[in-house]
Amino acid sequence: MLALKLGLVALSVLLASLAARRWGHGVAGTLSGFPVIAAPITLFVLWQQHEVRTREIALATLVCLPATVVHLVTFAAVIRAGGRWAVALVAANGAFLATGGLLVATAWPAAATLALAAGSLVAGAVVLRGMVRQALAARGPLEPPAGSARTPAVPRVELGLRIAAAVAVAAAVMMAAESLPAWASGLLLAVPITGNVLPCFTAPRYGPVAVLALLAGFVQGLFGFATFFVVLYVALARVPAGVSALLALAAAVVAARVSYRYWSRPAGRPLAGRAP
């Protein structure tokens, strides 16, 4: 399971970085927010025929989702204010742990959990889109058309460093979680790994505007993330596991696509290059 998780982390960072090369930071963020890591692991648990356990995991994941949104918005706010990526990293993770700890310590019924997750995503998308629109107004188009010379290159060396950093962070988090109480382990395992690694590489090389595009895209991808777990949680109580898995995956793809189309086009023009 550890090897599977680390492999999925590496795959997620690789796909997001390659997407940045082709379509820009916004699409890379959207792909990062998609459940590339969480969905296969959850479905592996489901494959072992633990429907009840899978529903519990889905609900617990949704409980921590607002903390992830707070993490992304905090990182963006620090970068937008002129802070360095290291300061943004510390502030974002502090905000995540504080918010997540409060959420985990509160006994949330399922309906409230789903409503809070959905509300936090909408609020996060609105806030980050506002930041990006201000950047557009101040600096012109956020990113060049796909395939132009100014599209992020992401050299091979940087690509390797991104993957290595993400795998190292993931391994450290997983090992630390083994020695902590259950509530602390669950919170630690919910830390957005790609949401920590990719902005730190994006900020010094591509600048704050690119970071805003990346993080705005990340929230757009989280709509697919949340949809996957909501549909899985609801469907497992009503239809067979295989059908539930297919429904959750299909719904996640549609939700992420619709979210990208909707949130990335204020005033009739794209924020982050054309979609793939």
mmCIF file of C-alpha atoms in Angstrom:
data_model
loop_
_atom_site.group_PDB
_atom_site.id
_atom_site.type_symbol
_atom_site.label_atom_id
_atom_site.label_comp_id
_atom_site.label_asym_id
_atom_site.label_seq_id
_atom_site.Cartn_x
_atom_site.Cartn_y
_atom_site.Cartn_z
ATOM 1 C CA MET A 1 0.000 0.000 0.000
ATOM 2 C CA LEU A 2 2.863 2.387 0.781
ATOM 3 C CA ALA A 3 4.415 1.733 -2.620
ATOM 4 C CA LEU A 4 1.031 2.291 -4.276
ATOM 5 C CA LYS A 5 0.540 5.618 -2.510
ATOM 6 C CA LEU A 6 4.021 6.889 -3.320
ATOM 7 C CA GLY A 7 3.674 5.782 -6.924
ATOM 8 C CA LEU A 8 0.378 7.653 -7.244
ATOM 9 C CA VAL A 9 1.935 10.776 -5.729
ATOM 10 C CA ALA A 10 4.719 10.646 -8.313
ATOM 11 C CA LEU A 11 2.182 10.068 -11.097
ATOM 12 C CA SER A 12 0.037 12.995 -9.957
ATOM 13 C CA VAL A 13 2.973 15.418 -9.955
ATOM 14 C CA LEU A 14 4.208 14.111 -13.303
ATOM 15 C CA LEU A 15 0.820 14.505 -14.998
ATOM 16 C CA ALA A 16 0.280 17.974 -13.544
ATOM 17 C CA SER A 17 3.729 19.147 -14.617
ATOM 18 C CA LEU A 18 3.296 17.788 -18.144
ATOM 19 C CA ALA A 19 -0.104 19.498 -18.292
ATOM 20 C CA ALA A 20 1.587 22.769 -17.328
ATOM 21 C CA ARG A 21 3.941 22.379 -20.291
ATOM 22 C CA ARG A 22 1.081 21.955 -22.727
ATOM 23 C CA TRP A 23 -1.832 23.982 -21.349
ATOM 24 C CA GLY A 24 -0.489 26.207 -18.584
ATOM 25 C CA HIS A 25 -0.572 26.463 -14.819
ATOM 26 C CA GLY A 26 -4.356 26.615 -14.487
ATOM 27 C CA VAL A 27 -4.911 23.234 -16.131
ATOM 28 C CA ALA A 28 -2.017 21.783 -14.107
ATOM 29 C CA GLY A 29 -3.759 22.946 -10.945
ATOM 30 C CA THR A 30 -7.075 21.443 -12.025
ATOM 31 C CA LEU A 31 -5.407 18.086 -12.627
ATOM 32 C CA SER A 32 -3.671 18.327 -9.239
ATOM 33 C CA GLY A 33 -6.996 18.853 -7.494
ATOM 34 C CA PHE A 34 -8.514 15.814 -9.193
ATOM 35 C CA PRO A 35 -8.415 12.627 -7.025
ATOM 36 C CA VAL A 36 -5.521 11.010 -8.887
ATOM 37 C CA ILE A 37 -4.109 9.777 -5.559
ATOM 38 C CA ALA A 38 -7.180 9.392 -3.359
ATOM 39 C CA ALA A 39 -9.529 7.671 -5.809
ATOM 40 C CA PRO A 40 -7.352 4.619 -6.634
ATOM 41 C CA ILE A 41 -6.511 4.067 -2.954
ATOM 42 C CA THR A 42 -10.168 4.326 -1.951
ATOM 43 C CA LEU A 43 -11.231 1.982 -4.730
ATOM 44 C CA PHE A 44 -8.540 -0.477 -3.654
ATOM 45 C CA VAL A 45 -10.157 -0.573 -0.219
ATOM 46 C CA LEU A 46 -13.530 -1.026 -1.891
ATOM 47 C CA TRP A 47 -12.147 -3.827 -4.063
ATOM 48 C CA GLN A 48 -11.376 -5.685 -0.843
ATOM 49 C CA GLN A 49 -15.162 -5.640 -0.284
ATOM 50 C CA HIS A 50 -15.217 -3.177 2.601
ATOM 51 C CA GLU A 51 -18.222 -1.094 1.582
ATOM 52 C CA VAL A 52 -18.877 0.207 5.097
ATOM 53 C CA ARG A 53 -15.227 1.129 5.589
ATOM 54 C CA THR A 54 -15.133 2.852 2.204
ATOM 55 C CA ARG A 55 -18.157 4.982 3.088
ATOM 56 C CA GLU A 56 -16.448 5.983 6.338
ATOM 57 C CA ILE A 57 -13.293 6.976 4.431
ATOM 58 C CA ALA A 58 -15.326 8.989 1.930
ATOM 59 C CA LEU A 59 -17.092 10.921 4.675
ATOM 60 C CA ALA A 60 -13.874 11.492 6.652
ATOM 61 C CA THR A 61 -12.184 12.810 3.514
ATOM 62 C CA LEU A 62 -14.992 15.284 2.911
ATOM 63 C CA VAL A 63 -14.739 16.499 6.521
ATOM 64 C CA CYS A 64 -11.164 17.699 5.844
ATOM 65 C CA LEU A 65 -11.921 19.234 2.444
ATOM 66 C CA PRO A 66 -12.657 22.764 3.778
ATOM 67 C CA ALA A 67 -9.217 22.728 5.424
ATOM 68 C CA THR A 68 -7.649 22.014 2.034
ATOM 69 C CA VAL A 69 -9.462 25.003 0.555
ATOM 70 C CA VAL A 70 -8.234 27.184 3.433
ATOM 71 C CA HIS A 71 -4.685 25.933 2.720
ATOM 72 C CA LEU A 72 -4.893 26.958 -0.949
ATOM 73 C CA VAL A 73 -6.452 30.351 -0.282
ATOM 74 C CA THR A 74 -3.877 31.118 2.437
ATOM 75 C CA PHE A 75 -0.971 30.195 0.159
ATOM 76 C CA ALA A 76 -2.399 32.395 -2.593
ATOM 77 C CA ALA A 77 -3.005 35.321 -0.230
ATOM 78 C CA VAL A 78 0.574 35.296 1.075
ATOM 79 C CA ILE A 79 2.028 35.081 -2.436
ATOM 80 C CA ARG A 80 -0.289 37.834 -3.681
ATOM 81 C CA ALA A 81 0.820 40.058 -0.794
ATOM 82 C CA GLY A 82 4.451 39.653 -1.889
ATOM 83 C CA GLY A 83 5.474 36.936 0.554
ATOM 84 C CA ARG A 84 8.055 34.303 -0.333
ATOM 85 C CA TRP A 85 7.016 30.758 -1.090
ATOM 86 C CA ALA A 86 8.563 29.459 2.160
ATOM 87 C CA VAL A 87 6.460 31.886 4.206
ATOM 88 C CA ALA A 88 3.374 30.929 2.202
ATOM 89 C CA LEU A 89 4.113 27.243 2.783
ATOM 90 C CA VAL A 90 4.317 27.630 6.558
ATOM 91 C CA ALA A 91 1.230 29.859 6.729
ATOM 92 C CA ALA A 92 -0.836 27.566 4.503
ATOM 93 C CA ASN A 93 -0.020 24.422 6.453
ATOM 94 C CA GLY A 94 -0.612 26.190 9.757
ATOM 95 C CA ALA A 95 -4.036 27.280 8.506
ATOM 96 C CA PHE A 96 -4.736 23.752 7.274
ATOM 97 C CA LEU A 97 -3.854 22.111 10.593
ATOM 98 C CA ALA A 98 -5.823 24.651 12.612
ATOM 99 C CA THR A 99 -8.928 24.376 10.433
ATOM 100 C CA GLY A 100 -8.652 20.637 9.996
ATOM 101 C CA GLY A 101 -8.142 20.075 13.714
ATOM 102 C CA LEU A 102 -11.302 22.020 14.470
ATOM 103 C CA LEU A 103 -13.281 20.109 11.867
ATOM 104 C CA VAL A 104 -12.038 16.706 13.006
ATOM 105 C CA ALA A 105 -12.761 17.524 16.649
ATOM 106 C CA THR A 106 -16.390 18.323 15.820
ATOM 107 C CA ALA A 107 -18.932 15.545 15.302
ATOM 108 C CA TRP A 108 -20.422 16.454 11.931
ATOM 109 C CA PRO A 109 -23.505 14.629 10.629
ATOM 110 C CA ALA A 110 -23.264 13.437 7.052
ATOM 111 C CA ALA A 111 -25.582 16.097 5.609
ATOM 112 C CA ALA A 112 -23.661 18.912 7.300
ATOM 113 C CA THR A 113 -20.353 17.468 6.092
ATOM 114 C CA LEU A 114 -21.521 17.406 2.479
ATOM 115 C CA ALA A 115 -22.954 20.918 2.709
ATOM 116 C CA LEU A 116 -19.812 22.342 4.306
ATOM 117 C CA ALA A 117 -17.586 20.688 1.697
ATOM 118 C CA ALA A 118 -19.652 22.101 -1.168
ATOM 119 C CA GLY A 119 -19.868 25.554 0.390
ATOM 120 C CA SER A 120 -16.133 25.738 1.033
ATOM 121 C CA LEU A 121 -15.366 24.850 -2.589
ATOM 122 C CA VAL A 122 -17.649 27.536 -3.959
ATOM 123 C CA ALA A 123 -16.241 30.113 -1.542
ATOM 124 C CA GLY A 124 -12.659 29.129 -2.363
ATOM 125 C CA ALA A 125 -13.309 29.290 -6.098
ATOM 126 C CA VAL A 126 -14.887 32.741 -5.785
ATOM 127 C CA VAL A 127 -12.004 34.104 -3.692
ATOM 128 C CA LEU A 128 -9.260 32.686 -5.897
ATOM 129 C CA ARG A 129 -11.005 33.718 -9.089
ATOM 130 C CA GLY A 130 -11.193 37.229 -7.681
ATOM 131 C CA MET A 131 -7.437 37.196 -7.048
ATOM 132 C CA VAL A 132 -6.772 36.007 -10.587
ATOM 133 C CA ARG A 133 -9.095 38.591 -12.126
ATOM 134 C CA GLN A 134 -7.207 41.323 -10.300
ATOM 135 C CA ALA A 135 -3.969 39.882 -11.652
ATOM 136 C CA LEU A 136 -5.442 39.894 -15.159
ATOM 137 C CA ALA A 137 -6.502 43.497 -14.825
ATOM 138 C CA ALA A 138 -3.058 44.513 -13.586
ATOM 139 C CA ARG A 139 -0.870 42.440 -15.885
ATOM 140 C CA GLY A 140 -2.899 41.476 -18.932
ATOM 141 C CA PRO A 141 -3.583 37.855 -19.949
ATOM 142 C CA LEU A 142 -2.554 35.490 -17.220
ATOM 143 C CA GLU A 143 -0.998 32.926 -19.503
ATOM 144 C CA PRO A 144 -0.140 32.703 -23.185
ATOM 145 C CA PRO A 145 -2.019 30.467 -25.596
ATOM 146 C CA ALA A 146 -1.111 26.799 -25.358
ATOM 147 C CA GLY A 147 1.963 25.883 -27.334
ATOM 148 C CA SER A 148 3.482 29.362 -27.465
ATOM 149 C CA ALA A 149 7.070 30.075 -26.504
ATOM 150 C CA ARG A 150 5.978 31.487 -23.144
ATOM 151 C CA THR A 151 4.132 28.361 -22.069
ATOM 152 C CA PRO A 152 5.864 26.947 -18.939
ATOM 153 C CA ALA A 153 8.742 24.763 -20.050
ATOM 154 C CA VAL A 154 9.211 22.738 -16.812
ATOM 155 C CA PRO A 155 12.698 21.390 -17.638
ATOM 156 C CA ARG A 156 13.490 17.739 -16.978
ATOM 157 C CA VAL A 157 15.656 18.597 -13.991
ATOM 158 C CA GLU A 158 12.849 20.552 -12.388
ATOM 159 C CA LEU A 159 10.386 17.783 -13.237
ATOM 160 C CA GLY A 160 12.582 15.262 -11.450
ATOM 161 C CA LEU A 161 12.955 17.553 -8.438
ATOM 162 C CA ARG A 162 9.184 18.043 -8.247
ATOM 163 C CA ILE A 163 8.567 14.302 -8.206
ATOM 164 C CA ALA A 164 11.358 13.645 -5.695
ATOM 165 C CA ALA A 165 10.084 16.372 -3.358
ATOM 166 C CA ALA A 166 6.509 15.112 -3.534
ATOM 167 C CA VAL A 167 7.503 11.510 -2.844
ATOM 168 C CA ALA A 168 9.731 12.595 0.063
ATOM 169 C CA VAL A 169 6.941 14.669 1.607
ATOM 170 C CA ALA A 170 4.434 11.863 1.147
ATOM 171 C CA ALA A 171 6.761 9.290 2.722
ATOM 172 C CA ALA A 172 7.467 11.567 5.702
ATOM 173 C CA VAL A 173 3.758 12.223 6.236
ATOM 174 C CA MET A 174 2.849 8.538 6.060
ATOM 175 C CA MET A 175 5.603 7.465 8.451
ATOM 176 C CA ALA A 176 4.758 10.212 10.918
ATOM 177 C CA ALA A 177 1.076 9.270 10.798
ATOM 178 C CA GLU A 178 1.858 5.768 12.014
ATOM 179 C CA SER A 179 2.994 7.024 15.437
ATOM 180 C CA LEU A 180 0.186 9.548 16.045
ATOM 181 C CA PRO A 181 -3.342 9.154 17.466
ATOM 182 C CA ALA A 182 -6.015 8.201 14.965
ATOM 183 C CA TRP A 183 -7.498 11.706 14.645
ATOM 184 C CA ALA A 184 -4.066 13.277 14.142
ATOM 185 C CA SER A 185 -3.066 10.602 11.635
ATOM 186 C CA GLY A 186 -6.214 11.188 9.603
ATOM 187 C CA LEU A 187 -5.612 14.918 9.549
ATOM 188 C CA LEU A 188 -1.967 14.531 8.599
ATOM 189 C CA LEU A 189 -2.810 12.138 5.781
ATOM 190 C CA ALA A 190 -5.227 14.738 4.405
ATOM 191 C CA VAL A 191 -2.432 17.299 3.892
ATOM 192 C CA PRO A 192 -2.520 18.332 0.188
ATOM 193 C CA ILE A 193 0.867 17.074 -0.983
ATOM 194 C CA THR A 194 0.710 18.398 -4.542
ATOM 195 C CA GLY A 195 -0.813 21.579 -3.136
ATOM 196 C CA ASN A 196 2.378 22.019 -1.135
ATOM 197 C CA VAL A 197 4.964 20.957 -3.694
ATOM 198 C CA LEU A 198 3.806 22.481 -6.988
ATOM 199 C CA PRO A 199 3.258 26.080 -5.769
ATOM 200 C CA CYS A 200 6.721 26.096 -4.175
ATOM 201 C CA PHE A 201 8.318 25.228 -7.509
ATOM 202 C CA THR A 202 6.022 27.521 -9.480
ATOM 203 C CA ALA A 203 6.550 30.685 -7.392
ATOM 204 C CA PRO A 204 10.315 31.262 -7.786
ATOM 205 C CA ARG A 205 10.500 30.243 -11.450
ATOM 206 C CA TYR A 206 7.238 31.527 -12.931
ATOM 207 C CA GLY A 207 6.140 34.232 -10.493
ATOM 208 C CA PRO A 208 3.140 34.989 -8.272
ATOM 209 C CA VAL A 209 0.604 35.292 -11.084
ATOM 210 C CA ALA A 210 1.331 31.745 -12.179
ATOM 211 C CA VAL A 211 0.865 30.563 -8.588
ATOM 212 C CA LEU A 212 -2.568 32.187 -8.461
ATOM 213 C CA ALA A 213 -3.535 30.405 -11.686
ATOM 214 C CA LEU A 214 -2.248 27.102 -10.329
ATOM 215 C CA LEU A 215 -4.149 27.397 -7.038
ATOM 216 C CA ALA A 216 -7.334 28.622 -8.701
ATOM 217 C CA GLY A 217 -7.139 25.591 -10.969
ATOM 218 C CA PHE A 218 -6.537 23.350 -7.957
ATOM 219 C CA VAL A 219 -9.861 24.383 -6.428
ATOM 220 C CA GLN A 220 -11.560 23.739 -9.770
ATOM 221 C CA GLY A 221 -10.154 20.208 -9.713
ATOM 222 C CA LEU A 222 -11.377 19.738 -6.142
ATOM 223 C CA PHE A 223 -14.941 19.900 -7.439
ATOM 224 C CA GLY A 224 -14.178 16.591 -9.151
ATOM 225 C CA PHE A 225 -12.475 15.345 -5.991
ATOM 226 C CA ALA A 226 -15.497 16.164 -3.816
ATOM 227 C CA THR A 227 -17.953 14.781 -6.363
ATOM 228 C CA PHE A 228 -16.125 11.459 -6.432
ATOM 229 C CA PHE A 229 -16.461 10.966 -2.683
ATOM 230 C CA VAL A 230 -20.014 12.287 -2.444
ATOM 231 C CA VAL A 231 -21.259 9.999 -5.211
ATOM 232 C CA LEU A 232 -19.335 7.039 -3.804
ATOM 233 C CA TYR A 233 -20.740 7.653 -0.317
ATOM 234 C CA VAL A 234 -24.329 7.902 -1.554
ATOM 235 C CA ALA A 235 -24.160 5.166 -4.203
ATOM 236 C CA LEU A 236 -22.621 2.494 -1.971
ATOM 237 C CA ALA A 237 -25.737 2.580 0.183
ATOM 238 C CA ARG A 238 -27.952 1.871 -2.842
ATOM 239 C CA VAL A 239 -26.171 0.021 -5.668
ATOM 240 C CA PRO A 240 -23.404 -2.607 -5.995
ATOM 241 C CA ALA A 241 -19.789 -1.613 -5.368
ATOM 242 C CA GLY A 242 -18.685 -1.874 -9.000
ATOM 243 C CA VAL A 243 -21.505 0.328 -10.206
ATOM 244 C CA SER A 244 -20.805 2.803 -7.402
ATOM 245 C CA ALA A 245 -17.157 3.049 -8.420
ATOM 246 C CA LEU A 246 -18.004 3.685 -12.072
ATOM 247 C CA LEU A 247 -20.607 6.282 -11.166
ATOM 248 C CA ALA A 248 -18.193 8.082 -8.843
ATOM 249 C CA LEU A 249 -15.395 8.175 -11.423
ATOM 250 C CA ALA A 250 -17.658 9.354 -14.231
ATOM 251 C CA ALA A 251 -19.250 12.021 -12.033
ATOM 252 C CA ALA A 252 -15.822 13.255 -10.912
ATOM 253 C CA VAL A 253 -14.611 13.725 -14.486
ATOM 254 C CA VAL A 254 -17.772 15.577 -15.485
ATOM 255 C CA ALA A 255 -17.685 17.786 -12.375
ATOM 256 C CA ALA A 256 -14.028 18.740 -12.862
ATOM 257 C CA ARG A 257 -14.613 19.517 -16.530
ATOM 258 C CA VAL A 258 -17.711 21.622 -15.854
ATOM 259 C CA SER A 259 -15.965 23.397 -12.981
ATOM 260 C CA TYR A 260 -13.000 24.296 -15.169
ATOM 261 C CA ARG A 261 -15.258 25.580 -17.930
ATOM 262 C CA TYR A 262 -17.318 27.666 -15.537
ATOM 263 C CA TRP A 263 -14.763 29.109 -13.136
ATOM 264 C CA SER A 264 -11.935 29.819 -15.569
ATOM 265 C CA ARG A 265 -13.856 32.111 -17.931
ATOM 266 C CA PRO A 266 -14.885 35.345 -16.289
ATOM 267 C CA ALA A 267 -15.758 38.162 -18.683
ATOM 268 C CA GLY A 268 -15.804 35.710 -21.573
ATOM 269 C CA ARG A 269 -12.099 34.874 -21.767
ATOM 270 C CA PRO A 270 -10.038 32.088 -20.236
ATOM 271 C CA LEU A 271 -7.861 32.635 -17.219
ATOM 272 C CA ALA A 272 -5.326 29.938 -17.879
ATOM 273 C CA GLY A 273 -5.007 29.022 -21.505
ATOM 274 C CA ARG A 274 -7.410 26.793 -23.372
ATOM 275 C CA ALA A 275 -8.515 23.545 -21.830
ATOM 276 C CA PRO A 276 -7.243 20.241 -23.174
#
